[in-house]
CSV table of C-alpha atoms in Angstrom, one decimal:
chain,number,residue,atom,x,y,z
A,269,MET,CA,-1.7,-31.9,-21.1
A,270,GLN,CA,-4.2,-32.0,-18.3
A,271,ALA,CA,-1.5,-31.6,-15.8
A,272,ILE,CA,-0.2,-28.4,-17.4
A,273,VAL,CA,-3.7,-26.8,-17.4
A,274,SER,CA,-4.2,-27.7,-13.8
A,275,HIS,CA,-0.9,-26.1,-12.9
A,276,PHE,CA,-1.7,-22.8,-14.6
A,277,GLU,CA,-5.2,-22.7,-12.8
A,278,LYS,CA,-3.5,-22.9,-9.5
A,279,LEU,CA,-1.1,-20.1,-10.3
A,280,LEU,CA,-4.0,-17.9,-11.5
A,281,ASP,CA,-6.0,-18.6,-8.3
A,282,HIS,CA,-3.0,-17.7,-6.2
A,283,LYS,CA,-2.5,-14.4,-8.1
A,284,LEU,CA,-6.2,-13.5,-7.8
A,285,GLU,CA,-6.2,-14.3,-4.1
A,286,GLY,CA,-3.3,-11.8,-3.6
A,287,LEU,CA,-5.1,-9.2,-5.6
A,288,HIS,CA,-8.2,-9.5,-3.5
A,289,GLU,CA,-6.2,-9.1,-0.3
A,290,ARG,CA,-4.7,-5.9,-1.7
A,291,LEU,CA,-8.1,-4.6,-2.7
A,292,ASP,CA,-9.4,-5.3,0.8
A,293,GLN,CA,-6.5,-3.3,2.3
A,294,VAL,CA,-7.2,-0.3,0.1
A,295,GLU,CA,-10.9,-0.4,1.0
A,296,ASN,CA,-10.1,-0.4,4.7
A,297,GLN,CA,-7.8,2.6,4.3
A,298,VAL,CA,-10.5,4.5,2.5
A,299,ALA,CA,-13.2,3.6,4.9
A,300,GLY,CA,-11.1,4.8,7.9
A,301,PRO,CA,-11.3,8.6,7.2
A,302,ARG,CA,-14.9,8.3,6.3
A,303,ALA,CA,-15.7,6.7,9.7
A,304,THR,CA,-13.8,9.5,11.4
A,305,ASN,CA,-15.7,12.1,9.5
A,306,GLN,CA,-19.0,10.5,10.5
A,307,ARG,CA,-17.9,10.5,14.2
A,308,HIS,CA,-16.9,14.2,13.9
A,309,PRO,CA,-19.2,15.9,11.5
A,310,PRO,CA,-18.1,19.2,9.9
A,311,ASN,CA,-19.0,22.4,11.6
A,312,PRO,CA,-22.5,23.4,10.7
A,313,ARG,CA,-23.0,26.4,8.4
A,314,PRO,CA,-22.7,29.6,10.5
A,315,GLN,CA,-26.1,30.9,11.0
A,316,HIS,CA,-26.8,34.5,9.9
A,317,PRO,CA,-29.8,36.2,11.2
A,318,ILE,CA,-31.0,36.7,7.7
A,319,TYR,CA,-31.0,33.0,7.0
A,320,ASN,CA,-33.8,32.1,9.4
A,321,GLU,CA,-35.8,35.3,8.9
A,322,TYR,CA,-35.8,35.8,5.2
A,323,LEU,CA,-34.0,32.9,3.4
A,324,GLU,CA,-35.9,29.7,4.2
A,325,ASP,CA,-35.0,27.9,1.0
A,326,PRO,CA,-31.4,26.4,1.1
A,327,LYS,CA,-31.0,27.5,-2.5
A,328,ASP,CA,-31.7,31.1,-1.4
A,329,VAL,CA,-29.1,30.8,1.2
A,330,GLU,CA,-26.5,29.8,-1.4
A,331,GLU,CA,-27.5,32.6,-3.6
A,332,TYR,CA,-27.3,35.0,-0.7
A,333,GLU,CA,-23.7,33.8,0.1
A,334,ASP,CA,-22.7,34.3,-3.5
A,335,ILE,CA,-23.8,38.0,-3.6
A,336,GLN,CA,-22.0,38.9,-0.3
A,337,PRO,CA,-19.1,41.2,-0.9
A,338,ARG,CA,-15.8,39.6,-0.1
A,339,ARG,CA,-13.7,41.3,2.5
A,340,VAL,CA,-10.7,43.0,1.0
A,341,ASN,CA,-7.6,43.4,3.0
A,342,ARG,CA,-6.9,47.1,2.7
A,343,PRO,CA,-4.0,49.0,4.2
A,344,ARG,CA,-4.8,50.2,7.7
A,345,ASP,CA,-3.9,53.7,6.8
A,346,ARG,CA,-6.6,53.9,4.3
A,347,LEU,CA,-9.2,52.8,6.8
A,348,ARG,CA,-8.3,55.5,9.2
A,349,ARG,CA,-10.5,58.5,9.0
A,350,PRO,CA,-8.9,61.9,9.1
A,351,ARG,CA,-9.4,63.6,12.4
A,352,GLU,CA,-12.2,66.1,12.2
A,353,GLU,CA,-11.3,69.7,12.5
A,354,ASP,CA,-12.6,71.5,15.7
A,355,GLY,CA,-12.7,74.9,14.0
A,356,GLY,CA,-9.2,75.8,15.4
A,357,LEU,CA,-5.9,76.5,13.6
A,358,GLY,CA,-3.8,73.9,15.4
A,359,GLY,CA,-2.0,73.0,12.2
A,360,VAL,CA,-1.1,76.6,11.3
A,361,LYS,CA,2.1,78.0,12.6
A,362,ILE,CA,1.4,81.4,14.2
A,363,THR,CA,4.1,83.5,15.9
A,364,ILE,CA,3.4,85.5,19.0
A,365,PRO,CA,4.6,89.1,18.5
A,366,SER,CA,7.5,90.4,20.6
A,367,PHE,CA,6.9,92.9,23.3
A,368,LYS,CA,9.2,95.5,24.8
A,369,GLU,CA,8.1,98.2,27.2
A,370,LYS,CA,7.9,101.6,25.5
A,371,SER,CA,5.8,103.5,28.1
A,372,ASP,CA,3.0,103.3,25.5
A,373,PRO,CA,-0.3,101.9,26.8
A,374,GLU,CA,-1.6,101.6,23.2
A,375,ALA,CA,1.3,99.4,22.3
A,376,TYR,CA,0.7,97.1,25.2
A,377,LEU,CA,-3.1,96.9,24.6
A,378,GLU,CA,-2.5,96.1,20.9
A,379,TRP,CA,0.0,93.3,21.8
A,380,GLU,CA,-2.4,91.9,24.4
A,381,MET,CA,-5.2,91.8,21.9
A,382,ARG,CA,-3.0,90.0,19.3
A,383,VAL,CA,-1.9,87.4,21.9
A,384,GLU,CA,-5.6,86.8,22.9
A,385,GLN,CA,-6.4,86.1,19.2
A,386,ILE,CA,-3.6,83.6,18.9
A,387,PHE,CA,-4.6,81.8,22.1
A,388,SER,CA,-8.2,81.5,20.8
A,389,CYS,CA,-6.9,79.7,17.8
A,390,HIS,CA,-4.9,77.1,19.7
A,391,ASN,CA,-5.8,74.8,22.6
A,392,TYR,CA,-2.7,75.6,24.6
A,393,LEU,CA,-2.4,74.4,28.2
A,394,LYS,CA,-2.8,77.2,30.8
A,395,ASN,CA,0.8,77.2,32.0
A,396,LYS,CA,2.1,76.9,28.4
A,397,LYS,CA,0.4,80.2,27.5
A,398,VAL,CA,2.4,82.0,30.1
A,399,LYS,CA,5.7,80.5,28.8
A,400,LEU,CA,4.9,81.3,25.2
A,401,ALA,CA,4.1,84.9,25.9
A,402,ALA,CA,7.2,85.4,28.1
A,403,LEU,CA,9.5,84.0,25.4
A,404,GLU,CA,8.6,87.0,23.3
A,405,PHE,CA,9.7,89.6,25.9
A,406,THR,CA,12.6,91.8,24.9
A,407,ASP,CA,14.6,94.7,26.4
A,408,TYR,CA,13.1,96.0,29.6
A,409,ALA,CA,10.1,93.7,29.5
A,410,LEU,CA,12.3,90.7,29.6
A,411,VAL,CA,14.3,92.0,32.6
A,412,TRP,CA,11.2,93.1,34.4
A,413,TRP,CA,9.5,89.7,34.0
A,414,ASP,CA,12.6,87.8,35.2
A,415,GLN,CA,13.1,90.0,38.2
A,416,MET,CA,9.4,89.9,39.1
A,417,GLN,CA,9.3,86.1,39.0
A,418,LYS,CA,12.4,85.9,41.3
A,419,GLU,CA,10.9,88.3,43.8
A,420,ARG,CA,7.7,86.2,44.0
A,421,THR,CA,9.8,83.1,44.7
A,422,ARG,CA,11.7,84.9,47.5
A,423,ASN,CA,8.5,86.2,49.0
A,424,GLY,CA,6.9,82.7,49.0
A,425,GLU,CA,4.3,83.6,46.4
A,426,HIS,CA,3.1,81.0,43.9
A,427,PRO,CA,4.5,81.4,40.4
A,428,ILE,CA,2.3,82.9,37.7
A,429,THR,CA,0.8,79.9,35.8
A,430,THR,CA,-2.2,81.3,33.9
A,431,TRP,CA,-2.5,83.9,31.2
A,432,GLU,CA,-5.2,85.7,33.2
A,433,GLU,CA,-2.8,86.3,36.1
A,434,MET,CA,-0.1,87.3,33.7
A,435,ARG,CA,-2.3,89.8,31.9
A,436,ALA,CA,-3.6,91.4,35.1
A,437,ILE,CA,0.0,91.9,36.4
A,438,MET,CA,1.1,93.3,33.1
A,439,MET,CA,-1.8,95.7,32.9
A,440,ARG,CA,-0.9,97.1,36.4
A,441,ARG,CA,2.7,97.6,35.2
A,442,PHE,CA,2.2,98.9,31.7
A,443,ILE,CA,-1.1,100.7,31.9
A,444,PRO,CA,-1.0,103.8,34.1
A,445,SER,CA,-3.9,104.4,36.4
A,446,TYR,CA,-4.7,107.7,34.7
A,447,TYR,CA,-4.8,106.2,31.2
A,448,ARG,CA,-8.5,105.2,31.2
A,449,ARG,CA,-9.5,108.5,32.8
A,450,GLU,CA,-7.7,110.5,30.2
A,451,LEU,CA,-9.0,108.3,27.4
A,452,ASN,CA,-12.6,108.8,28.7
A,453,ASN,CA,-12.0,112.6,28.7
A,454,HIS,CA,-10.7,112.4,25.2
A,455,LEU,CA,-13.8,110.5,24.1
A,456,GLN,CA,-16.0,113.1,25.6
A,457,ARG,CA,-14.2,115.9,23.7
A,458,LEU,CA,-13.8,114.0,20.5
A,459,THR,CA,-14.9,115.8,17.4
A,460,GLN,CA,-14.6,115.1,13.7
A,461,GLY,CA,-12.7,118.3,12.8
A,462,SER,CA,-10.4,117.7,9.8
A,463,LYS,CA,-10.8,113.9,9.9
A,464,SER,CA,-12.9,112.0,7.4
A,465,VAL,CA,-16.1,110.3,8.6
A,466,ASP,CA,-14.4,106.9,8.6
A,467,GLU,CA,-11.4,108.2,10.6
A,468,TYR,CA,-13.6,109.9,13.1
A,469,TYR,CA,-15.8,106.8,13.5
A,470,LYS,CA,-12.8,104.5,14.0
A,471,GLU,CA,-11.2,106.8,16.6
A,472,MET,CA,-14.4,106.9,18.6
A,473,LYS,CA,-14.9,103.1,18.5
A,474,ILE,CA,-11.3,102.4,19.6
A,475,ALA,CA,-11.7,104.9,22.5
A,476,MET,CA,-14.9,103.2,23.6
A,477,ILE,CA,-13.3,99.8,23.5
A,478,ARG,CA,-10.3,100.9,25.5
A,479,THR,CA,-12.5,102.5,28.2
A,480,ASN,CA,-14.8,99.5,28.3
A,481,ILE,CA,-17.8,101.8,27.5
A,482,MET,CA,-20.8,99.6,26.5
A,483,ASN,CA,-23.6,101.9,25.2
A,484,ASP,CA,-26.6,100.8,23.3
A,485,ASN,CA,-27.0,101.8,19.7
A,486,GLU,CA,-29.1,104.9,20.4
A,487,ALA,CA,-26.5,106.3,22.9
A,488,THR,CA,-23.6,105.5,20.6
A,489,MET,CA,-25.3,107.1,17.6
A,490,ALA,CA,-26.0,110.2,19.7
A,491,ARG,CA,-22.4,110.4,20.7
A,492,PHE,CA,-21.3,110.0,17.1
A,493,LEU,CA,-23.6,112.8,15.9
A,494,TYR,CA,-22.6,115.1,18.7
A,495,GLY,CA,-19.0,115.4,17.5
A,496,HIS,CA,-19.9,115.3,13.8
A,497,ASN,CA,-19.2,118.3,11.5
A,498,ARG,CA,-22.3,120.4,11.0
A,499,ASP,CA,-22.1,120.6,7.3
A,500,THR,CA,-23.4,117.0,6.7
A,501,VAL,CA,-25.1,116.1,10.0
A,502,ASP,CA,-28.4,117.5,8.9
A,503,VAL,CA,-28.5,115.3,5.8
A,504,VAL,CA,-27.6,112.2,7.9
A,505,GLU,CA,-30.2,112.9,10.5
A,506,MET,CA,-33.0,112.9,7.8
A,507,HIS,CA,-32.9,109.1,7.8
A,508,TYR,CA,-33.8,106.5,10.5
A,509,TYR,CA,-31.1,104.0,11.4
A,510,VAL,CA,-31.2,100.9,13.5
A,511,GLU,CA,-27.4,100.2,13.6
A,512,LEU,CA,-24.5,102.7,14.0
A,513,GLU,CA,-22.7,101.1,11.0
A,514,GLU,CA,-25.7,101.8,8.8
A,515,MET,CA,-25.5,105.5,9.8
A,516,VAL,CA,-21.8,105.6,9.1
A,517,HIS,CA,-22.2,104.1,5.7
A,518,GLN,CA,-24.8,106.7,4.8
A,519,ASP,CA,-22.6,109.4,6.2
A,520,ILE,CA,-19.6,108.3,4.1
A,521,LYS,CA,-21.8,108.3,1.0
A,522,VAL,CA,-23.0,111.8,1.7
A,523,GLU,CA,-19.4,112.9,2.3
A,524,GLN,CA,-18.2,111.5,-1.0
A,525,GLN,CA,-21.1,113.2,-2.9
A,526,LEU,CA,-20.1,116.6,-1.5
A,527,LYS,CA,-16.5,116.3,-2.6
């Protein structure tokens, strides 16, 4: 009986010895990464300026991190701000009116004014303005422009590349030299006659603009009253006016009351 007990004790000791060896191996495996981590400590917490200046308590730092908004990956298109408008009409399609020579200075001046307005709304390059305007030439104007450009090339002259050059050449061609002189004479003789006050005022203003007459308000009002019909001019002159438009509005009011 004693021999049997002794045999089982030896078997148990052998099993326990093997178990201890396995436990030692497991402990060594676990201790390896820990030692590595101790040799290479984790990166310290990134320091934010607010940590040292305002959050001295570590608990406050943790609370501060908790309240920080998380960055959300948004589509890039949403983050792009729309380009601010510069006051122009770059996104609006505006067509330059066509031009054909009609031996009518008024038609040319009206076309030129319209083109100037369009160019003021778009930031066109200088040479592009010339090309855009020339594309709208028709009939004689188209033939004249093409021939004039060819002649400049043959004569060794530089091509017309700016709107200012183009406008000056067109004015010499389509505005007769006597036009402004006749227009100025017409302005000097202009009277209201059968025209309404508004029609008379507009005709006078257009003639002044065409002849480049730049009078002050007093001179312009005197010119307006000089050609005015006598039936209402006395009533209009009873008031004092600072601006010509103010006088015209009062004049129109008197005219309507007398109808």
